[in-house]
Amino acid sequence: MKKTNDCKKLMKMSLFLSLLSLGALYYITNNIYNDNLTSELDSLVRTHKIENYSIEKERANLTTFKYRVRVTYEDSLKGKYPSEFYLTRPIFSIEKMDIEFENQK
């Protein structure tokens, strides 16, 4: 009887630690990705490639996030580049953002 209770406690503790680790991994990867995206867009603002931006984040499904990014340009660049684009990322992705704007003519 004692072995069964010890085994149950060990299983519960293992499950708890697994869920805790999964939650921490989710939190860390989410913050890294968001920071990378914000950092990349901030660098575009600093280099005057865009004037401003806004980001809307939503969950597309259980394992995917969808970001809608809207950017504004100075008058000379309006119409040359998209003012809105979408990014999709898997739940545990920390892929580095590298956004390039090239003339679309």
mmCIF file of C-alpha atoms in Angstrom:
data_model
loop_
_atom_site.group_PDB
_atom_site.id
_atom_site.type_symbol
_atom_site.label_atom_id
_atom_site.label_comp_id
_atom_site.label_asym_id
_atom_site.label_seq_id
_atom_site.Cartn_x
_atom_site.Cartn_y
_atom_site.Cartn_z
ATOM 1 C CA MET A 1 0.000 0.000 0.000
ATOM 2 C CA LYS A 2 2.828 2.382 0.853
ATOM 3 C CA LYS A 3 4.521 1.782 -2.524
ATOM 4 C CA THR A 4 1.294 2.592 -4.370
ATOM 5 C CA ASN A 5 0.902 5.916 -2.547
ATOM 6 C CA ASP A 6 4.542 6.804 -3.172
ATOM 7 C CA CYS A 7 4.126 5.965 -6.847
ATOM 8 C CA LYS A 8 0.986 8.137 -7.082
ATOM 9 C CA LYS A 9 2.765 11.043 -5.390
ATOM 10 C CA LEU A 10 5.700 10.678 -7.756
ATOM 11 C CA MET A 11 3.371 10.630 -10.786
ATOM 12 C CA LYS A 12 1.520 13.729 -9.557
ATOM 13 C CA MET A 13 4.786 15.546 -8.908
ATOM 14 C CA SER A 14 6.094 14.575 -12.364
ATOM 15 C CA LEU A 15 2.902 15.800 -14.014
ATOM 16 C CA PHE A 16 3.016 19.049 -12.053
ATOM 17 C CA LEU A 17 6.661 19.677 -12.998
ATOM 18 C CA SER A 18 5.954 18.856 -16.646
ATOM 19 C CA LEU A 19 3.057 21.319 -16.783
ATOM 20 C CA LEU A 20 5.111 23.940 -14.985
ATOM 21 C CA SER A 21 7.966 23.485 -17.464
ATOM 22 C CA LEU A 22 5.582 23.700 -20.414
ATOM 23 C CA GLY A 23 4.058 26.908 -19.046
ATOM 24 C CA ALA A 24 7.485 28.444 -18.482
ATOM 25 C CA LEU A 25 8.567 27.473 -22.007
ATOM 26 C CA TYR A 26 5.416 29.047 -23.452
ATOM 27 C CA TYR A 27 5.938 32.267 -21.489
ATOM 28 C CA ILE A 28 9.626 32.561 -22.393
ATOM 29 C CA THR A 29 9.228 31.825 -26.121
ATOM 30 C CA ASN A 30 6.252 34.171 -26.373
ATOM 31 C CA ASN A 31 8.213 37.028 -24.803
ATOM 32 C CA ILE A 32 11.310 36.392 -26.927
ATOM 33 C CA TYR A 33 9.292 36.421 -30.163
ATOM 34 C CA ASN A 34 7.360 39.558 -29.187
ATOM 35 C CA ASP A 35 10.579 41.329 -28.176
ATOM 36 C CA ASN A 36 12.252 40.350 -31.462
ATOM 37 C CA LEU A 37 9.305 41.658 -33.484
ATOM 38 C CA THR A 38 9.143 44.923 -31.553
ATOM 39 C CA SER A 39 12.910 45.373 -31.770
ATOM 40 C CA GLU A 40 12.908 44.863 -35.540
ATOM 41 C CA LEU A 41 10.071 47.341 -36.057
ATOM 42 C CA ASP A 42 11.731 49.861 -33.716
ATOM 43 C CA SER A 43 14.909 49.637 -35.799
ATOM 44 C CA LEU A 44 12.868 50.411 -38.932
ATOM 45 C CA VAL A 45 11.462 53.491 -37.185
ATOM 46 C CA ARG A 46 14.958 54.597 -36.095
ATOM 47 C CA THR A 47 16.294 54.251 -39.647
ATOM 48 C CA HIS A 48 13.277 56.180 -40.986
ATOM 49 C CA LYS A 49 12.064 53.309 -43.169
ATOM 50 C CA ILE A 50 8.678 53.547 -41.439
ATOM 51 C CA GLU A 51 7.086 56.271 -39.332
ATOM 52 C CA ASN A 52 5.074 54.182 -36.912
ATOM 53 C CA TYR A 53 3.573 50.733 -36.420
ATOM 54 C CA SER A 54 0.935 48.841 -34.503
ATOM 55 C CA ILE A 55 0.707 45.137 -33.738
ATOM 56 C CA GLU A 56 -2.431 43.105 -33.069
ATOM 57 C CA LYS A 57 -1.944 39.560 -31.823
ATOM 58 C CA GLU A 58 -4.542 36.821 -31.831
ATOM 59 C CA ARG A 59 -4.539 33.072 -31.438
ATOM 60 C CA ALA A 60 -5.298 31.434 -34.798
ATOM 61 C CA ASN A 61 -5.699 27.996 -33.212
ATOM 62 C CA LEU A 62 -4.337 26.043 -30.265
ATOM 63 C CA THR A 63 -0.760 25.965 -31.579
ATOM 64 C CA THR A 64 -0.504 29.105 -33.740
ATOM 65 C CA PHE A 65 -0.510 32.862 -33.191
ATOM 66 C CA LYS A 66 -1.319 35.387 -35.891
ATOM 67 C CA TYR A 67 0.064 38.924 -35.823
ATOM 68 C CA ARG A 68 -1.380 41.763 -37.890
ATOM 69 C CA VAL A 69 1.208 44.497 -38.313
ATOM 70 C CA ARG A 70 0.197 47.915 -39.620
ATOM 71 C CA VAL A 71 2.865 50.401 -40.599
ATOM 72 C CA THR A 72 2.772 54.026 -41.703
ATOM 73 C CA TYR A 73 5.286 55.691 -43.988
ATOM 74 C CA GLU A 74 6.253 59.222 -44.793
ATOM 75 C CA ASP A 75 4.426 60.637 -47.820
ATOM 76 C CA SER A 76 7.194 59.847 -50.331
ATOM 77 C CA LEU A 77 6.995 56.115 -49.535
ATOM 78 C CA LYS A 78 3.214 55.685 -49.342
ATOM 79 C CA GLY A 79 1.915 53.273 -51.954
ATOM 80 C CA LYS A 80 5.315 51.687 -52.570
ATOM 81 C CA TYR A 81 5.102 49.245 -49.676
ATOM 82 C CA PRO A 82 2.291 47.368 -47.959
ATOM 83 C CA SER A 83 0.689 49.189 -45.061
ATOM 84 C CA GLU A 84 -0.442 45.945 -43.456
ATOM 85 C CA PHE A 85 1.007 42.449 -43.326
ATOM 86 C CA TYR A 86 0.490 39.269 -41.346
ATOM 87 C CA LEU A 87 2.923 37.037 -39.503
ATOM 88 C CA THR A 88 2.078 33.550 -38.306
ATOM 89 C CA ARG A 89 4.137 31.706 -35.724
ATOM 90 C CA PRO A 90 3.913 28.319 -34.070
ATOM 91 C CA ILE A 91 3.378 28.394 -30.317
ATOM 92 C CA PHE A 92 6.983 27.647 -29.267
ATOM 93 C CA SER A 93 8.823 29.489 -32.065
ATOM 94 C CA ILE A 94 11.446 32.116 -31.219
ATOM 95 C CA GLU A 95 12.481 32.797 -34.819
ATOM 96 C CA LYS A 96 14.333 36.097 -35.221
ATOM 97 C CA MET A 97 12.445 38.776 -37.121
ATOM 98 C CA ASP A 98 14.075 40.283 -40.193
ATOM 99 C CA ILE A 99 11.686 42.570 -42.048
ATOM 100 C CA GLU A 100 12.907 44.094 -45.292
ATOM 101 C CA PHE A 101 11.067 46.657 -47.372
ATOM 102 C CA GLU A 102 11.996 46.713 -51.027
ATOM 103 C CA ASN A 103 10.291 48.630 -53.802
ATOM 104 C CA GLN A 104 7.425 46.540 -55.171
ATOM 105 C CA LYS A 105 7.253 48.147 -58.640
#
